[in-house]
Coordinates of C-alpha atoms in Angstrom, one line a residue:
Chain A
M257 CA -12.1 4.4 13.8
F258 CA -9.4 4.4 10.4
E259 CA -6.2 4.3 11.6
A260 CA -2.8 3.1 9.6
R261 CA 0.5 2.8 10.8
L262 CA 3.8 2.8 8.4
V263 CA 7.1 2.6 9.4
Q264 CA 8.3 2.9 6.2
G265 CA 6.9 6.3 6.4
S266 CA 9.0 7.8 3.4
L267 CA 6.9 5.3 0.9
L268 CA 3.9 7.6 1.4
K269 CA 6.1 10.7 0.8
K270 CA 7.4 9.2 -2.5
V271 CA 3.4 7.9 -3.1
M272 CA 2.9 12.0 -2.9
E273 CA 5.5 12.6 -5.0
A274 CA 4.2 10.2 -7.8
I275 CA 0.8 11.6 -7.7
K276 CA 0.5 15.1 -6.5
D277 CA 1.5 17.1 -9.9
L278 CA -0.8 15.0 -12.1
L279 CA -3.9 15.6 -9.2
N280 CA -4.9 18.4 -7.4
E281 CA -7.5 16.2 -5.0
A282 CA -8.5 12.7 -4.8
S283 CA -10.6 10.7 -2.8
F284 CA -8.8 8.3 -0.4
D285 CA -11.1 4.9 -0.1
C286 CA -10.2 3.4 3.5
A287 CA -11.9 0.1 4.0
H288 CA -10.8 -3.3 5.9
S289 CA -9.1 -4.4 2.7
G290 CA -6.9 -1.3 2.3
I291 CA -6.5 1.9 0.6
L292 CA -8.0 2.9 -2.4
L293 CA -7.5 6.2 -4.5
Q294 CA -8.8 6.9 -8.1
A295 CA -8.8 10.0 -10.5
M296 CA -8.6 11.4 -12.9
D297 CA -6.1 14.3 -14.1
N298 CA -7.7 17.6 -14.8
S299 CA -7.8 17.2 -18.4
H300 CA -9.3 13.9 -17.8
V301 CA -6.4 12.2 -20.1
S302 CA -4.6 10.1 -17.8
L303 CA -6.1 8.1 -15.0
V304 CA -3.9 7.6 -11.2
S305 CA -5.0 4.1 -9.6
L306 CA -3.3 3.2 -6.3
N307 CA -3.8 0.5 -4.2
L308 CA -2.5 0.3 -0.4
R309 CA -3.3 -3.6 1.0
K310 CA -3.6 -3.4 4.6
E311 CA -1.1 -6.3 5.0
G312 CA 1.7 -3.8 4.1
F313 CA 1.1 -1.5 7.2
D314 CA 2.3 -2.2 10.7
K315 CA -1.1 -1.9 11.9
Y316 CA -4.2 -1.1 10.2
R317 CA -7.8 -0.8 11.5
C318 CA -10.6 0.4 9.5
D319 CA -14.0 -0.1 11.3
R320 CA -16.2 1.5 8.8
N321 CA -15.7 2.3 5.6
I322 CA -14.5 6.0 5.1
V323 CA -14.1 8.0 1.8
M324 CA -11.2 11.0 2.6
G325 CA -11.3 13.5 0.1
M326 CA -8.0 15.0 0.4
N327 CA -6.4 18.5 -1.3
L328 CA -3.2 17.0 -2.2
T329 CA -1.3 20.1 -2.3
S330 CA -2.3 20.3 1.3
M331 CA -1.5 16.9 2.0
S332 CA 1.9 17.2 0.0
K333 CA 2.9 20.2 2.6
I334 CA 2.2 18.0 5.7
L335 CA 3.9 15.0 4.2
K336 CA 7.1 17.1 3.7
C337 CA 7.7 17.9 7.2
A338 CA 8.2 14.3 7.9
S339 CA 11.8 12.8 7.4
N340 CA 12.5 10.1 5.6
D341 CA 12.8 7.7 8.4
D342 CA 9.8 9.0 10.4
I343 CA 6.9 6.6 10.8
I344 CA 3.9 7.9 9.3
T345 CA 0.5 7.1 10.5
M346 CA -2.8 8.5 9.4
K347 CA -6.2 8.5 11.5
A348 CA -10.0 9.7 11.4
Q349 CA -12.9 9.4 13.6
D350 CA -15.6 7.2 11.2
S351 CA -17.5 10.4 10.5
A352 CA -15.1 13.3 10.8
D353 CA -14.1 16.2 8.8
T354 CA -10.4 15.9 9.3
V355 CA -7.5 13.6 8.9
T356 CA -4.5 13.3 11.4
F357 CA -1.2 12.3 10.6
V358 CA 1.5 11.7 13.2
F359 CA 5.2 11.3 12.7
E360 CA 7.2 9.7 14.7
S361 CA 11.3 9.6 14.8
P362 CA 12.6 6.1 14.7
N363 CA 13.4 6.8 18.1
Q364 CA 10.5 8.2 19.4
E365 CA 11.8 11.0 20.7
K366 CA 9.7 14.0 18.3
V367 CA 6.2 13.1 17.8
S368 CA 4.6 15.1 15.0
E369 CA 0.9 15.8 14.7
Y370 CA -0.5 17.6 11.9
E371 CA -4.9 17.5 10.9
M372 CA -5.6 18.1 7.8
K373 CA -9.4 19.3 6.7
L374 CA -11.0 16.9 4.3
M375 CA -13.2 17.8 1.4
N376 CA -16.4 16.7 -0.3
L377 CA -15.0 15.6 -3.7
D378 CA -17.9 14.3 -6.0
Q379 CA -15.4 12.7 -8.5
D380 CA -16.5 10.1 -11.1
Q381 CA -15.3 6.2 -10.3
L382 CA -14.6 4.5 -13.4
G383 CA -15.1 0.8 -13.7
I384 CA -11.2 -0.2 -15.3
P385 CA -12.1 -3.9 -16.5
E386 CA -9.7 -6.8 -16.5
T387 CA -7.5 -6.7 -20.0
E388 CA -5.1 -9.1 -21.8
Y389 CA -2.7 -6.8 -23.1
C390 CA -0.9 -7.7 -26.0
C391 CA 2.7 -6.4 -25.0
I392 CA 3.9 -6.1 -21.1
I393 CA 7.5 -4.7 -21.6
K394 CA 9.7 -4.6 -18.0
L395 CA 11.7 -2.4 -17.7
P396 CA 14.3 -0.7 -15.1
S397 CA 12.3 2.6 -14.1
G398 CA 15.1 4.6 -14.0
E399 CA 15.8 4.0 -17.5
F400 CA 12.2 4.8 -18.5
A401 CA 12.5 7.9 -16.7
R402 CA 15.9 8.9 -19.0
I403 CA 14.2 7.9 -22.3
C404 CA 10.9 10.1 -21.7
R405 CA 13.0 12.9 -20.6
D406 CA 15.5 12.5 -23.4
L407 CA 13.0 12.0 -25.8
S408 CA 10.6 15.3 -24.7
Q409 CA 13.6 17.3 -26.3
F410 CA 12.2 16.3 -29.6
G411 CA 8.7 16.5 -29.9
E412 CA 5.2 16.5 -28.0
S413 CA 4.7 12.6 -28.2
I414 CA 6.8 9.6 -28.3
V415 CA 6.2 6.3 -30.2
I416 CA 6.2 3.5 -28.5
S417 CA 6.1 0.3 -30.6
C418 CA 6.9 -3.3 -29.2
T419 CA 7.8 -6.2 -31.4
K420 CA 9.5 -9.8 -30.2
E421 CA 13.2 -8.2 -30.7
G422 CA 12.4 -5.4 -28.1
V423 CA 10.8 -2.3 -27.4
K424 CA 11.6 1.0 -29.3
F425 CA 10.8 4.5 -27.9
S426 CA 10.6 7.2 -30.9
A427 CA 10.4 11.2 -31.5
A428 CA 10.5 13.6 -33.9
G429 CA 10.3 17.3 -34.4
D430 CA 11.8 20.5 -35.7
I431 CA 15.0 19.6 -34.2
G432 CA 15.2 15.9 -35.6
T433 CA 14.4 12.5 -34.8
A434 CA 15.4 10.3 -31.8
N435 CA 15.2 6.6 -31.8
I436 CA 15.9 4.5 -28.6
K437 CA 15.7 0.6 -29.1
L438 CA 15.8 -1.9 -26.2
A439 CA 16.8 -5.3 -26.6
Q440 CA 15.7 -8.0 -24.5
T441 CA 18.4 -8.2 -21.7
G442 CA 20.0 -12.3 -21.7
T443 CA 20.8 -13.2 -17.7
V444 CA 21.4 -10.4 -15.4
D445 CA 23.2 -10.0 -12.0
K446 CA 20.4 -7.7 -11.1
E447 CA 16.1 -8.7 -11.6
E448 CA 15.4 -5.3 -11.7
D449 CA 18.4 -4.5 -14.4
A450 CA 16.4 -6.9 -16.4
V451 CA 14.2 -5.4 -19.5
I452 CA 11.5 -8.6 -20.5
V453 CA 8.8 -8.1 -23.3
D454 CA 6.1 -10.8 -23.2
M455 CA 4.7 -10.0 -26.6
Q456 CA 1.9 -11.7 -28.6
E457 CA 1.2 -9.6 -31.0
P458 CA 3.6 -5.9 -31.8
V459 CA 2.0 -2.7 -31.1
T460 CA 2.6 0.5 -32.0
L461 CA 1.3 3.4 -30.1
T462 CA 1.7 7.0 -29.8
F463 CA 1.8 8.6 -26.4
S464 CA 1.8 12.6 -24.8
C465 CA 5.2 13.2 -23.7
K466 CA 4.0 15.4 -20.9
Y467 CA 2.2 12.6 -19.1
L468 CA 4.7 9.9 -19.6
N469 CA 7.4 12.5 -18.1
M470 CA 4.6 12.8 -15.1
F471 CA 4.5 9.4 -14.4
T472 CA 8.5 9.2 -14.1
K473 CA 8.0 10.7 -10.8
A474 CA 7.0 7.4 -9.2
T475 CA 10.3 6.2 -10.4
P476 CA 11.6 6.1 -6.9
L477 CA 9.2 3.9 -5.6
S478 CA 10.5 0.6 -7.7
P479 CA 13.5 -0.3 -9.3
Q480 CA 11.0 -1.8 -12.4
V481 CA 8.4 -0.4 -14.4
C482 CA 5.7 -2.4 -16.4
L483 CA 4.2 -0.9 -19.1
S484 CA 0.9 -3.1 -20.6
M485 CA 0.1 -2.1 -24.4
S486 CA -2.7 -3.2 -27.1
P487 CA -4.3 -1.9 -29.5
D488 CA -6.7 1.2 -29.1
V489 CA -6.7 1.1 -25.8
P490 CA -4.9 3.3 -22.5
L491 CA -1.3 2.1 -21.7
V492 CA -0.6 0.9 -18.2
V493 CA 2.3 2.2 -16.4
E494 CA 2.8 0.0 -13.3
Y495 CA 5.1 0.4 -10.2
K496 CA 5.1 -1.5 -7.4
I497 CA 5.0 -0.2 -4.0
G498 CA 7.5 -2.1 -1.7
E499 CA 5.5 -4.9 -0.6
I500 CA 2.1 -2.8 0.2
G501 CA 0.4 -2.5 -3.3
H502 CA 0.9 -0.5 -6.6
I503 CA 0.5 2.6 -8.3
R504 CA -1.2 2.2 -12.0
Y505 CA -1.3 5.2 -14.5
Y506 CA -3.7 4.9 -17.7
L507 CA -3.0 7.1 -20.5
A508 CA -5.1 7.3 -23.5
P509 CA -3.2 6.5 -26.8
R510 CA -2.9 9.5 -29.3
I511 CA -5.1 9.4 -32.2
G512 CA -4.9 10.8 -36.2
D513 CA -0.9 11.8 -35.9
Chain B
P61 CA -1.9 17.4 -36.0
F62 CA -2.9 14.5 -33.8
Q63 CA -6.1 14.7 -31.0
Q64 CA -5.7 13.2 -27.3
R65 CA -8.5 11.1 -26.5
K66 CA -10.1 11.7 -23.1
I67 CA -9.7 8.5 -21.0
N68 CA -13.0 8.6 -19.9
S69 CA -14.1 7.3 -23.1
F70 CA -12.0 3.6 -22.5
F71 CA -13.8 3.2 -19.3
R72 CA -17.5 2.9 -17.9
K73 CA -18.6 5.5 -14.8
V74 CA -19.7 3.0 -11.9

């Protein structure tokens, strides 16, 4: 028996918004310690890694490890039926071919149940090595989304350049060029407004606008985003999911431009 | 102009 109950059901709705444009389907690996999801987008350019720890759930039970292959378009349709303040429970029998979503209104007066068919997915699991990154940049997630959106008007790629002074985002195309520099912030009233650069070596890498913009669909999950970069390795874009876990997007840098 | 590398060229299958 698998059962995971989340009083803050809106988090699960936001997680779905953060992955559904990138992935058509994905396997949810449910184990004693929590739920993991790892999947590449259709073009195999980026990788999504989602981690939801059992401690973050209000109730979590997983007697045996189960892998639930889900069509994310279908799951997204179902989660759209949950209100933002609903309590969401996911449950499945050990060898079931369906998963059930239960939505309870806060006052328990409305309870909705949706059963969804599971899929057998044959997806490659990739081992992501522990990496020491040369540059780790923390910035407000809304600011990062705004920068990606603004720069995508100029070209298909964004150059991210990190030095000890701060971080620079640039794009160039037919209409001209754009450069946005963010300096490290001094003292800020709210921690989430800070721009923090932890740099060992300066790094400049070029990434696809299209994918960065898809990652920013996770913005509602967290006020801050963390970018980790090293030369010639994938960028990591990480959003914390409340106290429950995180979503990380890995994106291969562009080469040869 | 530029080429996009695949993500699975960086990580090994497990």
